[in-house]
Short mmCIF file of C-alpha atoms and ligand atoms in Angstrom, two decimals:
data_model
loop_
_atom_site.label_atom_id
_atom_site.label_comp_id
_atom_site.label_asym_id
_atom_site.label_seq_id
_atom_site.Cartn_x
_atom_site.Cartn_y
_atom_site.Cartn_z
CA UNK U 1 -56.45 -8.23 39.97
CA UNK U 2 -53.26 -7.29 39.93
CA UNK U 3 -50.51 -4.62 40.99
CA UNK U 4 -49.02 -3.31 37.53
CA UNK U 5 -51.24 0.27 36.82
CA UNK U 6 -50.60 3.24 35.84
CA UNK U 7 -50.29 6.58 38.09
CA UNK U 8 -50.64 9.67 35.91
CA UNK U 9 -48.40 8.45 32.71
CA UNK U 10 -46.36 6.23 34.70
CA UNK U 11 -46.86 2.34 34.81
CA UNK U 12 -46.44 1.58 38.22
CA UNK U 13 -45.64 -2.03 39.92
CA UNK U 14 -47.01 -1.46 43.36
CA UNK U 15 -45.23 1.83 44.54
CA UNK U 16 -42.38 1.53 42.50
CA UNK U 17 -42.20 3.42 38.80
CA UNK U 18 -40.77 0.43 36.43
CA UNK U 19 -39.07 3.08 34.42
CA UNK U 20 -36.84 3.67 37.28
CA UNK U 21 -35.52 -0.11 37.81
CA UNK U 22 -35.26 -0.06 34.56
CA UNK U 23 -32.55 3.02 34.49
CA UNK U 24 -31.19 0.73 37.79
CA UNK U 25 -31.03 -2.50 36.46
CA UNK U 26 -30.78 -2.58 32.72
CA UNK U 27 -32.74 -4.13 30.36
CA UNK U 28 -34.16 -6.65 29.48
CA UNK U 29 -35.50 -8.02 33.01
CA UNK U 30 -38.59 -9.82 34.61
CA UNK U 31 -40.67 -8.22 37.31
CA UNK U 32 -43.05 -9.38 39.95
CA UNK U 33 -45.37 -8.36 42.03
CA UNK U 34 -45.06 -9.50 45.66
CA UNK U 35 -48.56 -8.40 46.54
CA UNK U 36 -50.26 -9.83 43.35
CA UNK U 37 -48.15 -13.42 44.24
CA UNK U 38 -49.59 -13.16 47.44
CA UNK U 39 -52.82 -12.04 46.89
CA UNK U 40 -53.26 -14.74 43.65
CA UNK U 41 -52.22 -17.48 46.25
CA UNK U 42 -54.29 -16.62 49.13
CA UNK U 43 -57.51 -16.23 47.46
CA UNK U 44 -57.14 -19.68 45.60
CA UNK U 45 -55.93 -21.06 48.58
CA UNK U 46 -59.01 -19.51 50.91
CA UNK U 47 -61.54 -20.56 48.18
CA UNK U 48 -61.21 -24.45 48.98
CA UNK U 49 -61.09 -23.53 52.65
CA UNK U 50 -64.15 -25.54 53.33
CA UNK U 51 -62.55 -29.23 52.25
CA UNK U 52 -59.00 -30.29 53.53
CA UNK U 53 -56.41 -29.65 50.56
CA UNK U 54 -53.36 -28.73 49.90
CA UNK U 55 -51.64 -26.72 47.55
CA UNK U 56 -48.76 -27.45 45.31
CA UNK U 57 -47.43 -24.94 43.27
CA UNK U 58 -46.62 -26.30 39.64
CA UNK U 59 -43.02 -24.36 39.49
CA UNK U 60 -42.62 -25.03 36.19
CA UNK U 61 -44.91 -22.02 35.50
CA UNK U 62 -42.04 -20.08 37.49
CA UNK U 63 -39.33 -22.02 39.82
CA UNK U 64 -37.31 -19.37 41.31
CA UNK U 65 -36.67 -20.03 45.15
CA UNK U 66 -37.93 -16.57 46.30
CA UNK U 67 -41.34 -17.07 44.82
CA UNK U 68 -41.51 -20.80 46.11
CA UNK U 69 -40.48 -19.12 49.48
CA UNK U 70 -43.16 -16.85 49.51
CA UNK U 71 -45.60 -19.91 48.76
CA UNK U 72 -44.28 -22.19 51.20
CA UNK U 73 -44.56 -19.05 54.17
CA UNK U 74 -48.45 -19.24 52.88
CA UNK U 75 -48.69 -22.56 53.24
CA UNK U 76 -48.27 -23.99 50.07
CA UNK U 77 -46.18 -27.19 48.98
CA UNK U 78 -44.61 -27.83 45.28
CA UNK U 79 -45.59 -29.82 42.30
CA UNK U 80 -42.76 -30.75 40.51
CA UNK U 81 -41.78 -32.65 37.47
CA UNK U 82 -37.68 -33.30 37.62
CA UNK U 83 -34.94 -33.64 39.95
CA UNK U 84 -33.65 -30.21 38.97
CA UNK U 85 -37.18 -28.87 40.53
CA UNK U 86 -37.22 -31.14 43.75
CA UNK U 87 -33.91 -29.51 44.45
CA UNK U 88 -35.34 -25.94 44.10
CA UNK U 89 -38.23 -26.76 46.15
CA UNK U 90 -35.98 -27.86 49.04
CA UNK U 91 -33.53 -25.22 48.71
CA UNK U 92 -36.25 -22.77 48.75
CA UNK U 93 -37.68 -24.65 52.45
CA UNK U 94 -40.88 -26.23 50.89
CA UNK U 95 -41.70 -29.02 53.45
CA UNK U 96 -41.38 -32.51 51.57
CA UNK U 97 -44.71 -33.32 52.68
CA UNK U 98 -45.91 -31.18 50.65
CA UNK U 99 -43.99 -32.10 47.28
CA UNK U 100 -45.86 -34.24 44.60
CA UNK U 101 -43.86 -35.58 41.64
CA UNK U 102 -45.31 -35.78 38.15
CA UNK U 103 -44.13 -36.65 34.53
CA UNK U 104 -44.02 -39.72 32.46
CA UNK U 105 -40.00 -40.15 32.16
CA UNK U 106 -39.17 -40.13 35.53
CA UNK U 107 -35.42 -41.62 35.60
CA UNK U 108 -33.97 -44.30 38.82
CA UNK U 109 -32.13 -41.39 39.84
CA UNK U 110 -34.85 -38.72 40.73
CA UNK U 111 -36.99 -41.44 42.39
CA UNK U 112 -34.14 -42.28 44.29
CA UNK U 113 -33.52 -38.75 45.38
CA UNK U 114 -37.54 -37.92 46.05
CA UNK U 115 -37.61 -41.25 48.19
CA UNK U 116 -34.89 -40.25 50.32
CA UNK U 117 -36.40 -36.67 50.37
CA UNK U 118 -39.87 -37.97 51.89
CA UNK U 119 -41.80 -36.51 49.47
CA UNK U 120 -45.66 -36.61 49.66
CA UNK U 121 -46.11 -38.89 46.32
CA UNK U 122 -45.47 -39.77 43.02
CA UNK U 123 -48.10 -39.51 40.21
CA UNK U 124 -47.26 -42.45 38.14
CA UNK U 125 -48.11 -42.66 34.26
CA UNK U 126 -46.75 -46.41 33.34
CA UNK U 127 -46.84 -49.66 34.32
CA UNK U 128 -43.42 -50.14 33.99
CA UNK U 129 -42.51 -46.69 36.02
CA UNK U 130 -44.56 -48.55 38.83
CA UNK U 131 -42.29 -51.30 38.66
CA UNK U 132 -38.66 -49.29 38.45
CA UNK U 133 -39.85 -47.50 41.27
CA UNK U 134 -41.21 -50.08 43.34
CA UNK U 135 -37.51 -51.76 42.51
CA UNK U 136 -35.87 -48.38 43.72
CA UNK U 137 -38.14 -48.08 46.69
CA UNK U 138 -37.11 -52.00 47.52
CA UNK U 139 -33.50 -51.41 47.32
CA UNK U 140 -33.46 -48.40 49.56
CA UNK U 141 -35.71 -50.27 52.13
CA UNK U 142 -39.21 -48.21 51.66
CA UNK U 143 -42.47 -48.34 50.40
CA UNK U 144 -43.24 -45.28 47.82
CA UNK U 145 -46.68 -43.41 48.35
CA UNK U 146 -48.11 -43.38 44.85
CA UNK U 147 -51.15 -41.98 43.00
CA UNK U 148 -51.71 -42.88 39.53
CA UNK U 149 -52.42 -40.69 37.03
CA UNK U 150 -55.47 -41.26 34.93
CA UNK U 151 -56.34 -39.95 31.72
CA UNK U 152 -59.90 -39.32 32.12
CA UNK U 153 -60.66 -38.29 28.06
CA UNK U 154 -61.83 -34.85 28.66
CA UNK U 155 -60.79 -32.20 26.19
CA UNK U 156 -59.97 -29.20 28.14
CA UNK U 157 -60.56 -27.05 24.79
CA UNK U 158 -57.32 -24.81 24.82
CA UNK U 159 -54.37 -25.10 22.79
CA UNK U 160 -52.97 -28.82 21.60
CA UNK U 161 -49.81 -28.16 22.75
CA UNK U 162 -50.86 -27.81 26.70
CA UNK U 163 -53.70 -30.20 26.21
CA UNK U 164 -53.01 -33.42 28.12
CA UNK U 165 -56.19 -35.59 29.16
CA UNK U 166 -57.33 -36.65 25.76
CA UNK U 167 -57.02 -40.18 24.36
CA UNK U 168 -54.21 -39.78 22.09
CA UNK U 169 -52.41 -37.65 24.48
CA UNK U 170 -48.82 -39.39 26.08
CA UNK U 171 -50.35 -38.53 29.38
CA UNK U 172 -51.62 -40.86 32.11
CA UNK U 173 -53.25 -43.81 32.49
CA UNK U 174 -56.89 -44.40 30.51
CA UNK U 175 -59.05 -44.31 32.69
CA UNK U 176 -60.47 -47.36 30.92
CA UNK U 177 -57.96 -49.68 32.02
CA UNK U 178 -57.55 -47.66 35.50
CA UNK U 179 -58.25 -50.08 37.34
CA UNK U 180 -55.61 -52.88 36.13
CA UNK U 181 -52.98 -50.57 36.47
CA UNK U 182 -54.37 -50.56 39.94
CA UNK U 183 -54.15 -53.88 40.53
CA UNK U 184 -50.38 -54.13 39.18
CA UNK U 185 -49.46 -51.44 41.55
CA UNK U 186 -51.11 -54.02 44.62
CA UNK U 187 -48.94 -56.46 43.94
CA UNK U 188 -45.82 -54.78 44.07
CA UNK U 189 -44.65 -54.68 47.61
CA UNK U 190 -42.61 -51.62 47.70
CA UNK U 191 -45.65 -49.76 46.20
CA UNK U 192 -48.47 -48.12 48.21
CA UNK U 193 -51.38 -46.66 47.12
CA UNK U 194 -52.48 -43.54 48.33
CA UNK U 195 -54.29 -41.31 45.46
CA UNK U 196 -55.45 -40.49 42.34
CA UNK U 197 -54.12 -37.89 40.06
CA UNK U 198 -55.39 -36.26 37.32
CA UNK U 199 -54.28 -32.87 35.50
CA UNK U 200 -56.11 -32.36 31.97
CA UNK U 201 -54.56 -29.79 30.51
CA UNK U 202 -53.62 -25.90 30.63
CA UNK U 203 -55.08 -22.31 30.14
CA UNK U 204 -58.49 -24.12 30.67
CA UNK U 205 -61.13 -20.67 30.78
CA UNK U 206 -64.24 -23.39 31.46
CA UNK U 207 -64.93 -25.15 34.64
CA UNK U 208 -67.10 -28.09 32.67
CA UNK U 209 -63.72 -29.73 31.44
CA UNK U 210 -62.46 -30.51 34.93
CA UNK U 211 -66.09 -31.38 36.39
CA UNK U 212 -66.21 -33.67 33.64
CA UNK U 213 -63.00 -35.13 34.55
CA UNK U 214 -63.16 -35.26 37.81
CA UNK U 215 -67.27 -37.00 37.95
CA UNK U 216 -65.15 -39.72 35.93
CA UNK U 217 -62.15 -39.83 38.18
CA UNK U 218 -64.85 -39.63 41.43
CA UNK U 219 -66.44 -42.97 39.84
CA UNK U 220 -63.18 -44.30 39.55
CA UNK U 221 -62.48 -43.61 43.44
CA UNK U 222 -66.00 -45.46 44.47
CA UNK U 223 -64.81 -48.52 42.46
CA UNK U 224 -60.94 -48.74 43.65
CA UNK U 225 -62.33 -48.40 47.44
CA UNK U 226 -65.07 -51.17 46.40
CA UNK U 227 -61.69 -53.26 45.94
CA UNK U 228 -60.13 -52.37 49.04
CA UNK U 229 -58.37 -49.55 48.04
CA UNK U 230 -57.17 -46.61 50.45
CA UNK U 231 -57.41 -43.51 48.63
CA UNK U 232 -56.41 -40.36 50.82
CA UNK U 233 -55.63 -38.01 48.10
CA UNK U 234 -57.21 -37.19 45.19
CA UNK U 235 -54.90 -34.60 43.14
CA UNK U 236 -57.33 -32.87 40.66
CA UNK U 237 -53.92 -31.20 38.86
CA UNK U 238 -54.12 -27.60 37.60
CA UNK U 239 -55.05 -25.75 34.21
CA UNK U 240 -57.25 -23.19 35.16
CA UNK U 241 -56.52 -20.06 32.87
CA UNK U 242 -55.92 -16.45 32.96
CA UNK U 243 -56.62 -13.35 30.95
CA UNK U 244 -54.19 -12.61 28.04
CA UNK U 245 -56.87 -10.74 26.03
CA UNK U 246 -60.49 -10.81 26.34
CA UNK U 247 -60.43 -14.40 27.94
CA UNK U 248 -63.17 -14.61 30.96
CA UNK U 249 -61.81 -17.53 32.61
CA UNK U 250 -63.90 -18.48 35.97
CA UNK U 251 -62.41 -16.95 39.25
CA UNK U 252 -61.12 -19.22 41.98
CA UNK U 253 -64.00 -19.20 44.18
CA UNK U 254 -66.39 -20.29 41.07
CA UNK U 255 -63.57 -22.84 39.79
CA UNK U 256 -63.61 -23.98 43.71
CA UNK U 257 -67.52 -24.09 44.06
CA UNK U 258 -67.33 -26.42 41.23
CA UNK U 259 -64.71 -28.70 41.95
CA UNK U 260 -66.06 -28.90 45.60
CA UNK U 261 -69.59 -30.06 44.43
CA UNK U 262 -68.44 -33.10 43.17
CA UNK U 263 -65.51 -34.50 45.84
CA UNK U 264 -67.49 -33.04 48.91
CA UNK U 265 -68.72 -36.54 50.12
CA UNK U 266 -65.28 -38.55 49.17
CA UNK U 267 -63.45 -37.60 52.37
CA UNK U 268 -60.08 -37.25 50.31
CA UNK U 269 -57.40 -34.56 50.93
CA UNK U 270 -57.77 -32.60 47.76
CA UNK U 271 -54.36 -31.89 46.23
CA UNK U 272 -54.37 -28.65 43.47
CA UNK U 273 -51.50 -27.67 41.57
CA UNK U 274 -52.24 -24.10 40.15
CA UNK U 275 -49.22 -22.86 38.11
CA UNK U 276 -50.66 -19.91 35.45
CA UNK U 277 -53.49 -19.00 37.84
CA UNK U 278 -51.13 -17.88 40.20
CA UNK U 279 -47.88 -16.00 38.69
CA UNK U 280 -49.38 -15.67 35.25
CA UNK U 281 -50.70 -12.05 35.83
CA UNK U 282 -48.26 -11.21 39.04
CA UNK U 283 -44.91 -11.02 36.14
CA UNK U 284 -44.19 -8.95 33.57
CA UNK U 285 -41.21 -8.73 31.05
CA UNK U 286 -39.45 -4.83 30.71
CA UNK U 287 -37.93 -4.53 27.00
CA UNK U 288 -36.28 -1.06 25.44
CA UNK U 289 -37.30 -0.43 22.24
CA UNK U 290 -34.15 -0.44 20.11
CA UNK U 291 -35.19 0.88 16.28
CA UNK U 292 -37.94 1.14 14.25
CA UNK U 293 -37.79 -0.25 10.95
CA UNK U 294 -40.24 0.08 7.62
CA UNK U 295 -40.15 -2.28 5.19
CA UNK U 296 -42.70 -2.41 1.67
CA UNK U 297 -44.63 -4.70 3.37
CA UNK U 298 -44.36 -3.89 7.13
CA UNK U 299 -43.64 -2.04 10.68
CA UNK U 300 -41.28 -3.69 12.61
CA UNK U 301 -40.61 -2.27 16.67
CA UNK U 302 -37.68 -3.87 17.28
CA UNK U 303 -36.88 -4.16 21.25
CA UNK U 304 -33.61 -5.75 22.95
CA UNK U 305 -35.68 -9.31 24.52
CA UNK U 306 -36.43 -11.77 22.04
CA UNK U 307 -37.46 -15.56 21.65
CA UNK U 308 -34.77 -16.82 24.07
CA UNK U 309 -36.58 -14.30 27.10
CA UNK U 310 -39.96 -15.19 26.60
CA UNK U 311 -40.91 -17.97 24.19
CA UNK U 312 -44.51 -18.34 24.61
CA UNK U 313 -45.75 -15.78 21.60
CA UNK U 314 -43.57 -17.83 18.74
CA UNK U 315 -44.09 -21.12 20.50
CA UNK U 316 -48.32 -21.14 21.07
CA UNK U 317 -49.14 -18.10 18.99
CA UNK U 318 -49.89 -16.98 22.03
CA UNK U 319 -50.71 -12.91 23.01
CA UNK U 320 -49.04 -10.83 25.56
CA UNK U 321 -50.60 -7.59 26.10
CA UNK U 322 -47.84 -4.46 25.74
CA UNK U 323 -48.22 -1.08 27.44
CA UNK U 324 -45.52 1.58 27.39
CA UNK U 325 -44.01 2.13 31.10
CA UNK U 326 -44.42 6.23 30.32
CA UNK U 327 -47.58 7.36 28.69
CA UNK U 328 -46.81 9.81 26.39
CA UNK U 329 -49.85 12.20 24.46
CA UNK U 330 -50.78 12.65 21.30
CA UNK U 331 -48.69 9.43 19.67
CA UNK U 332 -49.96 8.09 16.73
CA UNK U 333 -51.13 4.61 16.15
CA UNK U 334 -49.26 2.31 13.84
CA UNK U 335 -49.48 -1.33 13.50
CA UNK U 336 -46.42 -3.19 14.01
CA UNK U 337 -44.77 -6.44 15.15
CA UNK U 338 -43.11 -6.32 18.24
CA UNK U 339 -39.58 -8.35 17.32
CA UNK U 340 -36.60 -9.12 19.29
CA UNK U 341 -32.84 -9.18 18.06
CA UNK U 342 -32.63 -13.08 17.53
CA UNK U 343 -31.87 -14.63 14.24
CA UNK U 344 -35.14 -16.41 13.87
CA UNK U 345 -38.37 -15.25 11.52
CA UNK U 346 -40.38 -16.82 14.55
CA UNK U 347 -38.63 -14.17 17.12
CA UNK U 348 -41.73 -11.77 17.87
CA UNK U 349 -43.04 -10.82 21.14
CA UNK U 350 -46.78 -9.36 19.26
CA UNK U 351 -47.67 -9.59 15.69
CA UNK U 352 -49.56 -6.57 13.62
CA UNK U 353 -50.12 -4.83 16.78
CA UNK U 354 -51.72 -1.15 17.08
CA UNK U 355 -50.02 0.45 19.38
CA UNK U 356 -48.75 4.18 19.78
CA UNK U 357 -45.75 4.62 17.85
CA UNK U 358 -42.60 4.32 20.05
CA UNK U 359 -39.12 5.59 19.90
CA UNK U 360 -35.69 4.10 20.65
CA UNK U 361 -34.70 4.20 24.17
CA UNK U 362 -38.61 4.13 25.42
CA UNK U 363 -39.66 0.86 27.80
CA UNK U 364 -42.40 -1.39 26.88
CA UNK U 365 -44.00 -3.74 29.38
CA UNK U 366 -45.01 -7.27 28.28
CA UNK U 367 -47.89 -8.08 30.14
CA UNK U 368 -48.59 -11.75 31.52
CA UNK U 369 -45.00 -12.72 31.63
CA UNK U 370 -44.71 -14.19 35.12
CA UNK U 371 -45.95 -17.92 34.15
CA UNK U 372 -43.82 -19.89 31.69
CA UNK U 373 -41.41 -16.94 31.17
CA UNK U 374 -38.49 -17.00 32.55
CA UNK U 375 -38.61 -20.88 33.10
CA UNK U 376 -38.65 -21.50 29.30
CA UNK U 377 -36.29 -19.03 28.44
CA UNK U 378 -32.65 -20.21 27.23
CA UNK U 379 -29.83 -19.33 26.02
CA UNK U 380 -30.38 -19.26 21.95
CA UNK U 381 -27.77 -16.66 19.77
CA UNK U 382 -25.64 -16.48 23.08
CA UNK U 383 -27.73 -14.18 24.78
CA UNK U 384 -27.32 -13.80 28.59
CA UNK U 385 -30.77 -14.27 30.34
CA UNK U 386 -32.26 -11.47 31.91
CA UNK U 387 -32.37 -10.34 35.49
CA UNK U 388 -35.58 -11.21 37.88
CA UNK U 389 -36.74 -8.63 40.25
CA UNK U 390 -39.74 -8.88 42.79
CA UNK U 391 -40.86 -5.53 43.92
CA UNK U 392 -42.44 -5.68 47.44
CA UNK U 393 -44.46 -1.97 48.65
CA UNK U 394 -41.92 0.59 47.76
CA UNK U 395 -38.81 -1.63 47.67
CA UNK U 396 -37.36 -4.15 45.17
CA UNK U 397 -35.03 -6.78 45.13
CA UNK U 398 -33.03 -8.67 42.36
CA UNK U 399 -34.22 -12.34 42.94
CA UNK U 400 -31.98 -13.54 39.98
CA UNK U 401 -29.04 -11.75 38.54
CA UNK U 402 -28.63 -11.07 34.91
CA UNK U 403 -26.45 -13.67 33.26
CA UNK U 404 -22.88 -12.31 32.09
CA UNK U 405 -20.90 -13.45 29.06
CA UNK U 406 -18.71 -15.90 31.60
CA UNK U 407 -21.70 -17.44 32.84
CA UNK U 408 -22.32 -18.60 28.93
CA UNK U 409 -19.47 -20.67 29.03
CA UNK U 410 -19.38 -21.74 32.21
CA UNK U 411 -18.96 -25.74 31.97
CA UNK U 412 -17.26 -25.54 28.67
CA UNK U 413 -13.54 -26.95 27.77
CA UNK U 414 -11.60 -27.12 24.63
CA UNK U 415 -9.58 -30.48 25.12
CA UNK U 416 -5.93 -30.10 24.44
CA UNK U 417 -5.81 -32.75 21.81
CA UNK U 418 -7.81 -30.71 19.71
C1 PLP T 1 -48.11 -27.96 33.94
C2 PLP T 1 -48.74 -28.72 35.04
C3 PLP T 1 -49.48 -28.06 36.02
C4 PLP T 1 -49.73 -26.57 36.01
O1 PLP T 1 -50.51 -26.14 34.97
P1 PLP T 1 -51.03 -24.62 34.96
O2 PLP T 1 -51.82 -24.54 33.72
O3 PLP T 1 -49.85 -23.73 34.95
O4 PLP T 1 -51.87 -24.44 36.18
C5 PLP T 1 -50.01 -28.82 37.05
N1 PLP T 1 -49.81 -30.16 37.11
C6 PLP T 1 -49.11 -30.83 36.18
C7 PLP T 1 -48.94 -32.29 36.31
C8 PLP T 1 -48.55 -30.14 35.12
O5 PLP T 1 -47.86 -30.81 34.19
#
């Protein structure tokens, strides 16, 4: 469910036309839907009601401060994977109780700055990041609450690029040797134990991938307590899907019924970091077509955001659903890639798409932009990113400016001795 539809011909995000921001803001830009964030967060939130958990937005799927606002206000904490993120999520007021740090090249200085931050834990994925930051922790005089992050060999069946718990992946600890690695972390003093972790992969439309994980990782738990263990939180990651297409992934409550089945009895604090599931549908990207162009071989709609805005089409293959903002009748059909400006043969939004023809100077909507947008979206050919806006009832706000040509350089010098 979500809050982009049309009214009559116009594509609507909540009460507000997009055509009009876009005559008021320029384009390219991102939009989302305060209502959809909200809604997407409550009812995963509400659908593990029954258990205590908590959860921790994964901002990289989108890490601007007014959405991790809006999650904190709900409740929600942040799951974050640099020092560049912890910042955000403090700026924005998430409470560091509710921050878990992932990632498997976690340098002295962010565990520095997350130990003086209080954070709720680290997910560890080495041996010898257990050690640097049980050194770290030592030198600043505290112990650091850590759950290790176990590779439980599960293939989440989505693309290889966002697949994470199989055996060959760089990810985690195998669950095989699990329990050394929890035995190393014992005898390091600044270390304590606290959790499991385990996050297999992304875009996952099944629920039997992360009930197969987690049965493994529950196992796991029964032995490390056997040992003497204290585990208070068991962090079951994130990865469940969305719909791009015709994907039917499960809905929360289903995902939830699942997941609860198997950790009921444990007595842990479940930890869930949703990224897609939340802001995936609640974003979308506003482009102007520029031209048309017919080659011998092809139709080409060529629009003014490219590769640098949203990456995910020429990075995963991956499909983004595109709507005009004003329905117009009795446009023909014509199949067409949907290409941006950049100087790259792998700069395309959609690829042989059939789609009513369009004309330069009309707005098309990229659907599914709000997860893994703007976050991956650089500065490639020069170009200034685009604006973020977050329309709320019949209001909207700019929650990011566009980029100007100053900001390109900003950090640049030309030495005199050059
Ligand atoms: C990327 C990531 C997530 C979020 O994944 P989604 O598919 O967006 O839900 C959660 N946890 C970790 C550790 C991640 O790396």
């Amino acid at each position: 469910m979500h809050h982009f539809q049309y009214r009559g011909d116009q594509l609507m995000c909540e009460e507000v036309p997009i055509d009009r921001i876009a005559q008021e803001v320029g384009t390219p830009f991102y939009l989302y839907s305060h209502a959809t964030l909200t809604h997407h967060f409550r009812v995963f939130d509400q659908a593990f009601a029954d258990i205590p958990h908590i959860v921790c937005f994964a901002m990289k799927a989108n890490s601007n401060l007014a959405l991790l606002k809006l999650f904190a206000d709900l409740g929600g904490g942040a799951d974050v994977v640099s020092g560049g993120e912890l910042y955000r999520a403090l700026k924005a007021g998430v409470p560091p109780g509710r921050i878990v740090f992932a990632g498997v090249g976690k340098t002295r200085e962010e565990m520095d700055y997350a130990l003086k931050s209080d954070i709720l834990m680290f997910n560890v994925e080495s041996s010898e990041e257990l050690r640097l930051l049980n050194e770290v922790a030592g030198s600043m005089g505290v112990k650091a609450r850590v759950a290790i992050r176990i590779n439980p060999d599960v293939d989440p069946k989505t693309h290889p690029y966002i697949s994470t718990g199989l055996k060959k992946s760089k990810f985690g600890i195998d669950i095989s040797v699990a329990l050394e690695e929890y035995r190393v972390a014992e005898e390091l003093p600044h270390i304590q134990v606290v959790g499991v972790h385990q996050h297999i992969g992304s875009q996952i439309t099944e629920v039997t991938p992360f009930v197969d994980g987690l049965v493994k990782v529950t196992e796991l738990i029964v032995k490390l307590r056997q040992r003497g263990f204290t585990i208070d939180y068991l962090d079951v990651g994130g990865g469940l899907g969305i719909t791009y297409k015709d994907e039917n992934p499960p809905v929360p409550r289903v995902f939830a019924e699942a997941l609860i089945a198997v950790v009921k009895d444990l007595g842990c604090t479940i930890v869930l970091e949703p990224g897609r599931v939340i802001v995936g549908n609640a974003g979308v990207l506003v482009t102007r077509v520029l031209y048309n162009k017919s080659t011998p071989a092809k139709h080409f709609t060529v629009v003014d955001a490219g590769m640098n805005d949203l990456i995910r089409p020429s990075l995963y293959g991956s499909y983004h659903s595109i709507l005009p903002a004003s329905r117009k009748a009795g446009k023909e059909t014509v199949v067409t890639d949907v290409v941006g400006p950049v100087c790259e043969s792998g700069d395309f939004l959609a690829k042989d798409r059939s789609m009513p023809v369009t004309d330069p100077g009309e707005l098309l909507v990229v659907m599914s932009a709000g997860a893994y947008g703007y976050t991956m979206s650089s500065n490639y050919n020069s170009r200034p990113r685009p604006p973020e806006i977050m329309v709320k009832g019949d209001r909207y706000f700019t929650i990011r400016e566009r980029e100007s040509y100053e900001d390109l350089i900003r950090g640049e010098q030309i030495p005199p001795e050059l």
